[in-house]
PDB file of C-alpha atoms and ligand atoms in Angstrom:
ATOM      1  CA  MET A  11      71.515  84.229 110.975  1.00  0.00           C
ATOM      2  CA  GLU A  12      73.737  84.219 114.020  1.00  0.00           C
ATOM      3  CA  LYS A  13      75.777  87.416 114.380  1.00  0.00           C
ATOM      4  CA  HIS A  14      79.518  86.804 114.671  1.00  0.00           C
ATOM      5  CA  TYR A  15      80.411  90.039 116.396  1.00  0.00           C
ATOM      6  CA  GLN A  16      79.488  92.048 119.414  1.00  0.00           C
ATOM      7  CA  THR A  17      80.159  95.800 119.671  1.00  0.00           C
ATOM      8  CA  TYR A  18      79.539  98.175 122.556  1.00  0.00           C
ATOM      9  CA  ASN A  19      79.448 101.957 122.631  1.00  0.00           C
ATOM     10  CA  VAL A  20      81.410 102.223 125.889  1.00  0.00           C
ATOM     11  CA  ASP A  21      84.638 103.439 127.393  1.00  0.00           C
ATOM     12  CA  CYS A  22      86.766 100.322 127.132  1.00  0.00           C
ATOM     13  CA  ARG A  23      88.094 100.883 130.661  1.00  0.00           C
ATOM     14  CA  ASP A  24      84.604 100.091 131.917  1.00  0.00           C
ATOM     15  CA  GLY A  25      83.559  97.580 129.251  1.00  0.00           C
ATOM     16  CA  ILE A  26      86.552  95.322 129.669  1.00  0.00           C
ATOM     17  CA  LYS A  27      85.622  94.619 133.278  1.00  0.00           C
ATOM     18  CA  GLU A  28      82.612  92.702 132.018  1.00  0.00           C
ATOM     19  CA  ILE A  29      84.752  90.229 130.028  1.00  0.00           C
ATOM     20  CA  ALA A  30      85.542  86.924 131.716  1.00  0.00           C
ATOM     21  CA  GLY A  31      89.129  86.072 132.561  1.00  0.00           C
ATOM     22  CA  ASP A  32      91.060  83.722 130.230  1.00  0.00           C
ATOM     23  CA  SER A  33      88.340  84.005 127.532  1.00  0.00           C
ATOM     24  CA  ILE A  34      89.907  85.951 124.631  1.00  0.00           C
ATOM     25  CA  ASP A  35      92.166  84.367 121.968  1.00  0.00           C
ATOM     26  CA  PHE A  36      93.790  87.500 120.560  1.00  0.00           C
ATOM     27  CA  ILE A  37      93.824  91.310 121.075  1.00  0.00           C
ATOM     28  CA  VAL A  38      94.828  93.571 118.182  1.00  0.00           C
ATOM     29  CA  THR A  39      94.325  97.206 118.891  1.00  0.00           C
ATOM     30  CA  ASP A  40      95.271 100.723 117.934  1.00  0.00           C
ATOM     31  CA  PRO A  41      94.864 103.001 120.993  1.00  0.00           C
ATOM     32  CA  PRO A  42      94.768 106.815 120.900  1.00  0.00           C
ATOM     33  CA  TYR A  43      98.310 108.221 120.786  1.00  0.00           C
ATOM     34  CA  PHE A  44      98.134 111.244 123.112  1.00  0.00           C
ATOM     35  CA  ILE A  45      99.825 113.533 120.618  1.00  0.00           C
ATOM     36  CA  ASP A  46      99.204 117.297 120.917  1.00  0.00           C
ATOM     37  CA  GLY A  47      96.023 116.935 122.897  1.00  0.00           C
ATOM     38  CA  MET A  48      94.791 113.763 121.156  1.00  0.00           C
ATOM     39  CA  GLY A  49      94.382 112.207 124.541  1.00  0.00           C
ATOM     40  CA  SER A  50      92.093 109.569 125.978  1.00  0.00           C
ATOM     41  CA  ASP A  51      89.136 111.952 125.628  1.00  0.00           C
ATOM     42  CA  TRP A  52      89.075 111.422 121.903  1.00  0.00           C
ATOM     43  CA  ASP A  53      87.427 114.632 120.697  1.00  0.00           C
ATOM     44  CA  ASP A  54      86.575 114.315 117.034  1.00  0.00           C
ATOM     45  CA  LYS A  55      86.104 118.048 116.407  1.00  0.00           C
ATOM     46  CA  LYS A  56      89.300 119.108 118.156  1.00  0.00           C
ATOM     47  CA  LEU A  57      91.245 116.433 116.373  1.00  0.00           C
ATOM     48  CA  LYS A  58      90.007 117.427 112.934  1.00  0.00           C
ATOM     49  CA  LYS A  59      90.742 121.111 113.608  1.00  0.00           C
ATOM     50  CA  LYS A  60      94.275 120.319 114.649  1.00  0.00           C
ATOM     51  CA  ALA A  61      94.937 118.040 111.714  1.00  0.00           C
ATOM     52  CA  SER A  62      93.440 120.411 109.170  1.00  0.00           C
ATOM     53  CA  LYS A  63      95.794 123.199 110.218  1.00  0.00           C
ATOM     54  CA  SER A  64      98.858 122.967 108.036  1.00  0.00           C
ATOM     55  CA  GLY A  65     100.481 125.530 110.413  1.00  0.00           C
ATOM     56  CA  VAL A  66     102.725 124.800 113.317  1.00  0.00           C
ATOM     57  CA  VAL A  67     102.106 124.114 116.982  1.00  0.00           C
ATOM     58  CA  GLY A  68     104.883 125.501 119.203  1.00  0.00           C
ATOM     59  CA  GLY A  69     107.408 125.446 116.331  1.00  0.00           C
ATOM     60  CA  LEU A  70     106.605 121.964 115.047  1.00  0.00           C
ATOM     61  CA  PRO A  71     103.713 120.638 112.879  1.00  0.00           C
ATOM     62  CA  VAL A  72     100.767 119.025 114.532  1.00  0.00           C
ATOM     63  CA  GLY A  73     101.634 115.672 115.985  1.00  0.00           C
ATOM     64  CA  MET A  74     105.383 116.339 116.184  1.00  0.00           C
ATOM     65  CA  LYS A  75     105.638 118.693 119.151  1.00  0.00           C
ATOM     66  CA  PHE A  76     107.873 116.956 121.615  1.00  0.00           C
ATOM     67  CA  ASP A  77     106.432 116.801 125.087  1.00  0.00           C
ATOM     68  CA  ARG A  78     107.573 114.193 127.563  1.00  0.00           C
ATOM     69  CA  ALA A  79     104.156 114.431 129.344  1.00  0.00           C
ATOM     70  CA  GLN A  80     102.468 112.896 126.238  1.00  0.00           C
ATOM     71  CA  GLY A  81     104.395 109.678 126.617  1.00  0.00           C
ATOM     72  CA  GLU A  82     103.907 109.595 130.346  1.00  0.00           C
ATOM     73  CA  ASP A  83     100.158 110.186 130.010  1.00  0.00           C
ATOM     74  CA  LEU A  84      99.878 107.482 127.390  1.00  0.00           C
ATOM     75  CA  GLN A  85     101.697 104.941 129.579  1.00  0.00           C
ATOM     76  CA  LYS A  86      99.536 105.891 132.589  1.00  0.00           C
ATOM     77  CA  PHE A  87      96.425 105.380 130.431  1.00  0.00           C
ATOM     78  CA  LEU A  88      97.634 102.054 129.056  1.00  0.00           C
ATOM     79  CA  GLU A  89      98.982 100.458 132.281  1.00  0.00           C
ATOM     80  CA  PRO A  90      95.636  99.551 133.930  1.00  0.00           C
ATOM     81  CA  LEU A  91      94.222  98.571 130.516  1.00  0.00           C
ATOM     82  CA  CYS A  92      97.109  96.227 129.789  1.00  0.00           C
ATOM     83  CA  ALA A  93      96.535  94.601 133.216  1.00  0.00           C
ATOM     84  CA  GLU A  94      92.976  93.969 131.998  1.00  0.00           C
ATOM     85  CA  PHE A  95      94.228  92.608 128.625  1.00  0.00           C
ATOM     86  CA  TYR A  96      96.375  90.238 130.625  1.00  0.00           C
ATOM     87  CA  ARG A  97      93.394  89.114 132.675  1.00  0.00           C
ATOM     88  CA  VAL A  98      91.025  88.473 129.756  1.00  0.00           C
ATOM     89  CA  LEU A  99      93.479  86.719 127.413  1.00  0.00           C
ATOM     90  CA  LYS A 100      93.987  82.947 127.576  1.00  0.00           C
ATOM     91  CA  PRO A 101      97.397  81.800 128.792  1.00  0.00           C
ATOM     92  CA  GLY A 102      99.836  81.883 125.856  1.00  0.00           C
ATOM     93  CA  ALA A 103      97.575  84.241 123.842  1.00  0.00           C
ATOM     94  CA  PHE A 104      99.054  87.159 121.917  1.00  0.00           C
ATOM     95  CA  CYS A 105      98.349  90.891 122.022  1.00  0.00           C
ATOM     96  CA  VAL A 106      99.399  93.322 119.301  1.00  0.00           C
ATOM     97  CA  VAL A 107      99.333  97.052 120.201  1.00  0.00           C
ATOM     98  CA  PHE A 108      99.941  99.646 117.528  1.00  0.00           C
ATOM     99  CA  SER A 109     101.928 102.698 118.346  1.00  0.00           C
ATOM    100  CA  GLN A 110     104.292 105.160 116.685  1.00  0.00           C
ATOM    101  CA  GLY A 111     108.051 105.568 116.725  1.00  0.00           C
ATOM    102  CA  ARG A 112     108.400 108.023 119.531  1.00  0.00           C
ATOM    103  CA  LEU A 113     105.795 106.458 121.786  1.00  0.00           C
ATOM    104  CA  TYR A 114     106.343 102.748 121.083  1.00  0.00           C
ATOM    105  CA  HIS A 115     108.377 102.218 124.251  1.00  0.00           C
ATOM    106  CA  ARG A 116     105.474 103.511 126.398  1.00  0.00           C
ATOM    107  CA  ALA A 117     103.080 100.905 124.971  1.00  0.00           C
ATOM    108  CA  ALA A 118     105.716  98.175 125.316  1.00  0.00           C
ATOM    109  CA  MET A 119     106.427  99.199 128.947  1.00  0.00           C
ATOM    110  CA  ALA A 120     102.735  99.142 129.834  1.00  0.00           C
ATOM    111  CA  LEU A 121     102.463  95.578 128.458  1.00  0.00           C
ATOM    112  CA  ASP A 122     105.672  94.468 130.111  1.00  0.00           C
ATOM    113  CA  MET A 123     104.612  95.865 133.518  1.00  0.00           C
ATOM    114  CA  ALA A 124     101.291  93.977 133.243  1.00  0.00           C
ATOM    115  CA  GLY A 125     103.178  90.684 133.063  1.00  0.00           C
ATOM    116  CA  PHE A 126     103.294  90.086 129.283  1.00  0.00           C
ATOM    117  CA  GLU A 127     106.377  88.744 127.567  1.00  0.00           C
ATOM    118  CA  ILE A 128     107.390  91.230 124.860  1.00  0.00           C
ATOM    119  CA  ARG A 129     108.034  88.915 121.938  1.00  0.00           C
ATOM    120  CA  ASP A 130     108.934  91.419 119.207  1.00  0.00           C
ATOM    121  CA  MET A 131     108.509  94.787 117.617  1.00  0.00           C
ATOM    122  CA  LEU A 132     106.572  94.510 114.350  1.00  0.00           C
ATOM    123  CA  GLY A 133     106.322  97.222 111.748  1.00  0.00           C
ATOM    124  CA  TRP A 134     103.671  98.196 109.201  1.00  0.00           C
ATOM    125  CA  LYS A 135     105.627  99.743 106.270  1.00  0.00           C
ATOM    126  CA  TYR A 136     103.860 102.403 104.255  1.00  0.00           C
ATOM    127  CA  GLU A 137     104.635 105.302 101.926  1.00  0.00           C
ATOM    128  CA  GLY A 138     104.933 108.247 104.307  1.00  0.00           C
ATOM    129  CA  GLN A 139     104.803 111.944 103.545  1.00  0.00           C
ATOM    130  CA  PRO A 140     107.840 114.123 104.471  1.00  0.00           C
ATOM    131  CA  LYS A 141     106.962 116.388 107.379  1.00  0.00           C
ATOM    132  CA  ALA A 142     110.238 118.194 108.142  1.00  0.00           C
ATOM    133  CA  PHE A 143     110.315 121.847 107.411  1.00  0.00           C
ATOM    134  CA  SER A 144     112.961 124.547 106.895  1.00  0.00           C
ATOM    135  CA  GLN A 145     113.598 127.488 109.227  1.00  0.00           C
ATOM    136  CA  ASP A 146     113.565 130.138 106.430  1.00  0.00           C
ATOM    137  CA  HIS A 147     110.181 131.485 107.523  1.00  0.00           C
ATOM    138  CA  PHE A 148     111.311 132.066 111.157  1.00  0.00           C
ATOM    139  CA  ILE A 149     114.613 133.617 110.056  1.00  0.00           C
ATOM    140  CA  ARG A 150     112.780 136.048 107.731  1.00  0.00           C
ATOM    141  CA  LYS A 151     110.507 137.107 110.611  1.00  0.00           C
ATOM    142  CA  ASP A 152     113.376 137.639 113.065  1.00  0.00           C
ATOM    143  CA  LYS A 153     113.458 141.350 113.903  1.00  0.00           C
ATOM    144  CA  ASN A 154     116.952 141.046 115.474  1.00  0.00           C
ATOM    145  CA  LEU A 155     118.602 140.191 112.202  1.00  0.00           C
ATOM    146  CA  SER A 156     119.544 142.531 109.354  1.00  0.00           C
ATOM    147  CA  GLU A 157     118.567 141.557 105.815  1.00  0.00           C
ATOM    148  CA  SER A 158     122.087 140.509 104.969  1.00  0.00           C
ATOM    149  CA  GLU A 159     122.369 138.381 108.158  1.00  0.00           C
ATOM    150  CA  LYS A 160     119.055 136.704 107.222  1.00  0.00           C
ATOM    151  CA  GLU A 161     120.231 135.878 103.699  1.00  0.00           C
ATOM    152  CA  LYS A 162     123.514 134.523 105.092  1.00  0.00           C
ATOM    153  CA  LEU A 163     121.752 132.321 107.676  1.00  0.00           C
ATOM    154  CA  ILE A 164     119.230 131.046 105.137  1.00  0.00           C
ATOM    155  CA  ALA A 165     122.092 130.066 102.815  1.00  0.00           C
ATOM    156  CA  GLU A 166     123.898 128.377 105.724  1.00  0.00           C
ATOM    157  CA  LEU A 167     120.844 126.313 106.661  1.00  0.00           C
ATOM    158  CA  ASP A 168     120.157 125.280 103.070  1.00  0.00           C
ATOM    159  CA  GLY A 169     118.760 121.673 103.211  1.00  0.00           C
ATOM    160  CA  LEU A 170     118.672 121.665 107.002  1.00  0.00           C
ATOM    161  CA  LYS A 171     115.208 120.901 108.348  1.00  0.00           C
ATOM    162  CA  THR A 172     113.443 119.961 111.619  1.00  0.00           C
ATOM    163  CA  PRO A 173     114.455 116.468 112.856  1.00  0.00           C
ATOM    164  CA  GLN A 174     111.696 114.408 111.292  1.00  0.00           C
ATOM    165  CA  LEU A 175     112.645 111.649 108.930  1.00  0.00           C
ATOM    166  CA  LYS A 176     109.875 110.690 106.550  1.00  0.00           C
ATOM    167  CA  PRO A 177     107.630 108.344 108.563  1.00  0.00           C
ATOM    168  CA  GLN A 178     107.439 104.969 106.812  1.00  0.00           C
ATOM    169  CA  ILE A 179     106.931 102.503 109.604  1.00  0.00           C
ATOM    170  CA  GLU A 180     104.326 102.188 112.261  1.00  0.00           C
ATOM    171  CA  PRO A 181     105.583  99.970 115.107  1.00  0.00           C
ATOM    172  CA  MET A 182     103.488  97.421 116.936  1.00  0.00           C
ATOM    173  CA  ALA A 183     104.387  95.658 120.219  1.00  0.00           C
ATOM    174  CA  LEU A 184     103.848  91.940 120.001  1.00  0.00           C
ATOM    175  CA  ALA A 185     103.285  90.581 123.522  1.00  0.00           C
ATOM    176  CA  GLN A 186     102.352  87.145 124.798  1.00  0.00           C
ATOM    177  CA  LYS A 187     100.679  86.176 128.049  1.00  0.00           C
ATOM    178  CA  PRO A 188     102.947  83.624 129.691  1.00  0.00           C
ATOM    179  CA  LYS A 189     101.858  80.129 128.709  1.00  0.00           C
ATOM    180  CA  GLU A 190     101.125  77.188 130.991  1.00  0.00           C
ATOM    181  CA  GLY A 191     103.841  74.561 130.648  1.00  0.00           C
ATOM    182  CA  THR A 192     105.375  73.853 127.224  1.00  0.00           C
ATOM    183  CA  PHE A 193     104.098  75.255 123.909  1.00  0.00           C
ATOM    184  CA  VAL A 194     102.415  71.875 123.238  1.00  0.00           C
ATOM    185  CA  GLU A 195     100.863  71.609 126.694  1.00  0.00           C
ATOM    186  CA  ASN A 196      99.522  75.160 126.410  1.00  0.00           C
ATOM    187  CA  TRP A 197      98.204  74.453 122.865  1.00  0.00           C
ATOM    188  CA  LYS A 198      96.411  71.316 123.947  1.00  0.00           C
ATOM    189  CA  LYS A 199      94.623  73.204 126.724  1.00  0.00           C
ATOM    190  CA  TYR A 200      93.981  76.657 125.119  1.00  0.00           C
ATOM    191  CA  GLN A 201      94.686  76.313 121.328  1.00  0.00           C
ATOM    192  CA  VAL A 202      96.869  79.432 121.379  1.00  0.00           C
ATOM    193  CA  GLY A 203     100.517  80.336 121.772  1.00  0.00           C
ATOM    194  CA  LEU A 204     101.963  79.216 118.440  1.00  0.00           C
ATOM    195  CA  MET A 205     102.051  81.094 115.186  1.00  0.00           C
ATOM    196  CA  ASN A 206     100.805  79.914 111.813  1.00  0.00           C
ATOM    197  CA  THR A 207     103.863  80.084 109.504  1.00  0.00           C
ATOM    198  CA  LYS A 208     101.754  79.150 106.440  1.00  0.00           C
ATOM    199  CA  VAL A 209     100.279  82.609 106.478  1.00  0.00           C
ATOM    200  CA  SER A 210     102.102  85.178 104.366  1.00  0.00           C
ATOM    201  CA  LEU A 211     101.646  88.642 102.943  1.00  0.00           C
ATOM    202  CA  ASP A 212     104.253  88.249 100.230  1.00  0.00           C
ATOM    203  CA  GLY A 213     104.705  84.501  99.665  1.00  0.00           C
ATOM    204  CA  MET A 214     107.726  84.455 102.021  1.00  0.00           C
ATOM    205  CA  PHE A 215     108.108  83.267 105.635  1.00  0.00           C
ATOM    206  CA  PRO A 216     106.153  85.804 107.720  1.00  0.00           C
ATOM    207  CA  GLY A 217     108.451  88.582 108.890  1.00  0.00           C
ATOM    208  CA  THR A 218     108.438  91.496 111.353  1.00  0.00           C
ATOM    209  CA  ILE A 219     108.055  94.122 108.570  1.00  0.00           C
ATOM    210  CA  MET A 220     104.655  94.069 106.927  1.00  0.00           C
ATOM    211  CA  ASP A 221     104.615  95.894 103.631  1.00  0.00           C
ATOM    212  CA  VAL A 222     101.096  96.950 102.726  1.00  0.00           C
ATOM    213  CA  SER A 223     101.168  99.010  99.580  1.00  0.00           C
ATOM    214  CA  LYS A 224      98.905 101.938  98.744  1.00  0.00           C
ATOM    215  CA  LYS A 225      97.266  99.972  95.953  1.00  0.00           C
ATOM    216  CA  VAL A 226      96.048  97.243  98.356  1.00  0.00           C
ATOM    217  CA  ARG A 227      94.778  99.892 100.738  1.00  0.00           C
ATOM    218  CA  ARG A 228      92.964 101.805  97.974  1.00  0.00           C
ATOM    219  CA  ASP A 229      91.261  98.627  96.754  1.00  0.00           C
ATOM    220  CA  GLU A 230      89.825  98.222 100.261  1.00  0.00           C
ATOM    221  CA  SER A 231      87.973 101.522 100.358  1.00  0.00           C
ATOM    222  CA  ASP A 232      84.624 100.069  99.399  1.00  0.00           C
ATOM    223  CA  ILE A 233      82.731 102.527 101.538  1.00  0.00           C
ATOM    224  CA  LYS A 234      83.572 106.137 102.336  1.00  0.00           C
ATOM    225  CA  ILE A 235      84.867 106.067 105.903  1.00  0.00           C
ATOM    226  CA  ASP A 236      85.023 109.185 107.982  1.00  0.00           C
ATOM    227  CA  HIS A 237      87.760 108.267 110.502  1.00  0.00           C
ATOM    228  CA  MET A 238      91.263 109.699 110.708  1.00  0.00           C
ATOM    229  CA  THR A 239      93.362 106.670 111.619  1.00  0.00           C
ATOM    230  CA  ILE A 240      91.951 103.709 109.633  1.00  0.00           C
ATOM    231  CA  LYS A 241      94.109 100.595 109.592  1.00  0.00           C
ATOM    232  CA  PRO A 242      94.270  98.460 106.409  1.00  0.00           C
ATOM    233  CA  VAL A 243      91.980  95.437 106.706  1.00  0.00           C
ATOM    234  CA  CYS A 244      94.510  93.162 104.968  1.00  0.00           C
ATOM    235  CA  LEU A 245      97.214  94.023 107.510  1.00  0.00           C
ATOM    236  CA  ILE A 246      94.928  93.231 110.469  1.00  0.00           C
ATOM    237  CA  SER A 247      93.667  90.089 108.736  1.00  0.00           C
ATOM    238  CA  HIS A 248      97.282  88.938 108.325  1.00  0.00           C
ATOM    239  CA  LEU A 249      97.963  89.437 112.035  1.00  0.00           C
ATOM    240  CA  ILE A 250      94.763  87.637 112.971  1.00  0.00           C
ATOM    241  CA  LYS A 251      95.603  84.662 110.766  1.00  0.00           C
ATOM    242  CA  LEU A 252      99.118  84.473 112.155  1.00  0.00           C
ATOM    243  CA  PHE A 253      98.054  84.284 115.764  1.00  0.00           C
ATOM    244  CA  THR A 254      94.607  82.614 115.835  1.00  0.00           C
ATOM    245  CA  LYS A 255      92.611  79.736 114.367  1.00  0.00           C
ATOM    246  CA  GLU A 256      89.258  79.978 112.632  1.00  0.00           C
ATOM    247  CA  GLY A 257      86.377  80.395 115.057  1.00  0.00           C
ATOM    248  CA  GLN A 258      88.507  81.988 117.795  1.00  0.00           C
ATOM    249  CA  VAL A 259      87.631  85.302 119.497  1.00  0.00           C
ATOM    250  CA  VAL A 260      89.432  88.528 118.559  1.00  0.00           C
ATOM    251  CA  PHE A 261      88.993  91.621 120.699  1.00  0.00           C
ATOM    252  CA  ASP A 262      89.638  95.325 119.919  1.00  0.00           C
ATOM    253  CA  PRO A 263      88.901  97.801 122.716  1.00  0.00           C
ATOM    254  CA  PHE A 264      89.496 100.825 120.371  1.00  0.00           C
ATOM    255  CA  LEU A 265      87.252  99.955 117.469  1.00  0.00           C
ATOM    256  CA  GLY A 266      87.284 103.263 115.544  1.00  0.00           C
ATOM    257  CA  SER A 267      85.862 102.598 112.089  1.00  0.00           C
ATOM    258  CA  GLY A 268      85.809  98.876 112.734  1.00  0.00           C
ATOM    259  CA  SER A 269      88.625  97.696 110.451  1.00  0.00           C
ATOM    260  CA  HIS A 270      89.832  95.106 112.990  1.00  0.00           C
ATOM    261  CA  GLY A 271      86.333  93.602 113.194  1.00  0.00           C
ATOM    262  CA  VAL A 272      85.948  93.494 109.421  1.00  0.00           C
ATOM    263  CA  ALA A 273      89.324  91.716 109.245  1.00  0.00           C
ATOM    264  CA  ALA A 274      88.314  89.233 111.937  1.00  0.00           C
ATOM    265  CA  ILE A 275      85.008  88.383 110.196  1.00  0.00           C
ATOM    266  CA  ALA A 276      86.696  88.106 106.791  1.00  0.00           C
ATOM    267  CA  ALA A 277      89.097  85.596 108.446  1.00  0.00           C
ATOM    268  CA  ASN A 278      86.229  83.553 109.943  1.00  0.00           C
ATOM    269  CA  ARG A 279      86.868  84.606 113.500  1.00  0.00           C
ATOM    270  CA  LYS A 280      84.457  86.014 116.077  1.00  0.00           C
ATOM    271  CA  PHE A 281      84.896  89.585 117.207  1.00  0.00           C
ATOM    272  CA  ILE A 282      84.256  91.840 120.226  1.00  0.00           C
ATOM    273  CA  GLY A 283      84.813  95.612 119.928  1.00  0.00           C
ATOM    274  CA  PHE A 284      84.392  98.751 122.099  1.00  0.00           C
ATOM    275  CA  GLU A 285      84.198 102.330 120.857  1.00  0.00           C
ATOM    276  CA  ILE A 286      83.600 105.466 122.980  1.00  0.00           C
ATOM    277  CA  GLU A 287      82.419 107.802 120.201  1.00  0.00           C
ATOM    278  CA  ARG A 288      78.865 107.207 118.972  1.00  0.00           C
ATOM    279  CA  LYS A 289      79.745 108.425 115.470  1.00  0.00           C
ATOM    280  CA  TYR A 290      82.539 105.909 114.940  1.00  0.00           C
ATOM    281  CA  PHE A 291      80.539 103.208 116.664  1.00  0.00           C
ATOM    282  CA  ASP A 292      77.803 103.589 114.059  1.00  0.00           C
ATOM    283  CA  ILE A 293      80.305 103.566 111.150  1.00  0.00           C
ATOM    284  CA  ALA A 294      81.910 100.420 112.562  1.00  0.00           C
ATOM    285  CA  ASN A 295      78.561  98.672 112.953  1.00  0.00           C
ATOM    286  CA  LYS A 296      77.649  99.444 109.391  1.00  0.00           C
ATOM    287  CA  ARG A 297      80.891  97.935 108.087  1.00  0.00           C
ATOM    288  CA  LEU A 298      80.649  94.922 110.384  1.00  0.00           C
ATOM    289  CA  ASP A 299      77.083  94.208 109.369  1.00  0.00           C
ATOM    290  CA  LYS A 300      78.078  94.267 105.731  1.00  0.00           C
ATOM    291  CA  ALA A 301      81.091  92.029 106.340  1.00  0.00           C
ATOM    292  CA  ASP A 302      79.097  89.576 108.418  1.00  0.00           C
ATOM    293  CA  SER A 303      76.305  89.181 105.878  1.00  0.00           C
ATOM    294  CA  SER A 304      78.721  88.509 102.994  1.00  0.00           C
ATOM    295  CA  ALA A 305      81.346  86.333 104.764  1.00  0.00           C
ATOM    296  CA  ASP A 306      81.263  82.540 104.490  1.00  0.00           C
ATOM    297  CA  LEU A 307      81.642  82.243 108.233  1.00  0.00           C
ATOM    298  CA  PHE A 308      82.784  79.114 109.961  1.00  0.00           C
ATOM    299  CA  ALA A 309      82.188  76.969 106.882  1.00  0.00           C
ATOM    300  CA  THR A 310      85.440  75.190 107.670  1.00  0.00           C
ATOM    301  CA  VAL A 311      85.161  75.029 111.462  1.00  0.00           C
ATOM    302  CA  ARG A 312      85.013  71.477 112.667  1.00  0.00           C
TER     303      ARG A 312
HETATM  304  C1  SAM B 426      93.402 105.104 116.651  1.00  0.00           C
HETATM  305  S1  SAM B 426      91.684 104.965 116.601  1.00  0.00           S
HETATM  306  C2  SAM B 426      91.361 103.298 116.039  1.00  0.00           C
HETATM  307  C3  SAM B 426      91.216 103.188 114.576  1.00  0.00           C
HETATM  308  C4  SAM B 426      90.883 101.766 114.100  1.00  0.00           C
HETATM  309  N1  SAM B 426      92.061 100.907 114.208  1.00  0.00           N
HETATM  310  C5  SAM B 426      90.449 101.792 112.604  1.00  0.00           C
HETATM  311  O1  SAM B 426      91.040 101.164 111.734  1.00  0.00           O
HETATM  312  O2  SAM B 426      89.429 102.473 112.353  1.00  0.00           O
HETATM  313  C6  SAM B 426      91.281 104.894 118.278  1.00  0.00           C
HETATM  314  C7  SAM B 426      89.781 104.895 118.545  1.00  0.00           C
HETATM  315  O3  SAM B 426      89.636 104.671 119.969  1.00  0.00           O
HETATM  316  C8  SAM B 426      88.508 105.372 120.408  1.00  0.00           C
HETATM  317  N2  SAM B 426      88.676 105.587 121.857  1.00  0.00           N
HETATM  318  C9  SAM B 426      89.487 106.516 122.490  1.00  0.00           C
HETATM  319  N3  SAM B 426      89.429 106.355 123.850  1.00  0.00           N
HETATM  320  C10 SAM B 426      88.583 105.249 124.031  1.00  0.00           C
HETATM  321  C11 SAM B 426      88.131 104.603 125.212  1.00  0.00           C
HETATM  322  N4  SAM B 426      88.517 104.966 126.440  1.00  0.00           N
HETATM  323  N5  SAM B 426      87.262 103.503 125.066  1.00  0.00           N
HETATM  324  C12 SAM B 426      86.877 103.117 123.829  1.00  0.00           C
HETATM  325  N6  SAM B 426      87.271 103.731 122.663  1.00  0.00           N
HETATM  326  C13 SAM B 426      88.117 104.811 122.777  1.00  0.00           C
HETATM  327  C14 SAM B 426      88.510 106.663 119.581  1.00  0.00           C
HETATM  328  O4  SAM B 426      87.247 107.267 119.504  1.00  0.00           O
HETATM  329  C15 SAM B 426      89.035 106.181 118.220  1.00  0.00           C
HETATM  330  O5  SAM B 426      88.015 105.892 117.319  1.00  0.00           O
END
């Protein structure tokens, strides 16, 4: 049986150069975030060690330390890549890049500077865990304060915590490569550039906030996946169905555990994915193989 996906164990910055211009129908991707050392050199061991520590890094929990350089590094990493996204996408095609609240603007700027039109900010809504913490511990340890001063300060700061609202939304930049002529002219030539409004997550007109409940996500965990930032397949499938037709080509340069590929195959699309880490590449291939052998692919493609 013909395989409907191609995956490569490469650095996407090299791999993407092999893709022909104006050949991809949709990019949906979730790049590394550059938080507290989680940079472009995605080191699985370091990442796990950091995340497993419930302690603090420089006064804030892992992932929440504010450092302007993280955003700058992320943008520098994404700028040349977004220029490549622009090159490989068909005119009028869409690109969705996942980010997080405090780094979203960096991803949007990288896309903007590459020539994309920023169409919107989308949000995946989920049930977050509160991460803010009180200062009691630091006050108790302060050798410059007497016991009564400590008790007074702790009482004064009752309820006051570090500035981290419970995260409940993951933003995505929705960008479009400028189309050639009108929407209809572009569609006739490239079959992209319009959105399918018959697709819905909740029975309503598709909106910018995509609510994917825990129950839906749990139902998807058919195999045990060892990856820290897995995206729900139904969310990616929804995005793919909104912005592409059956049989079109979806590309994810940061494959991870392969959720975007599984979503593309389940939606009867073709898929290309890159992953730098051998371990994740193998996990992704296993999932993609399974999806490809069970999907009723292209049954409805004319
Ligand atoms: C945020 S995760 C993607 C998770 C994915 N959306 C999922 O649902 O499993 C980013 C992935 O990009 C990979 N990565 C980091 N830098 C890369 C690069 N330069 N080229 C290709 N993959 C890279 C990491 O190993 C990691 O698996």
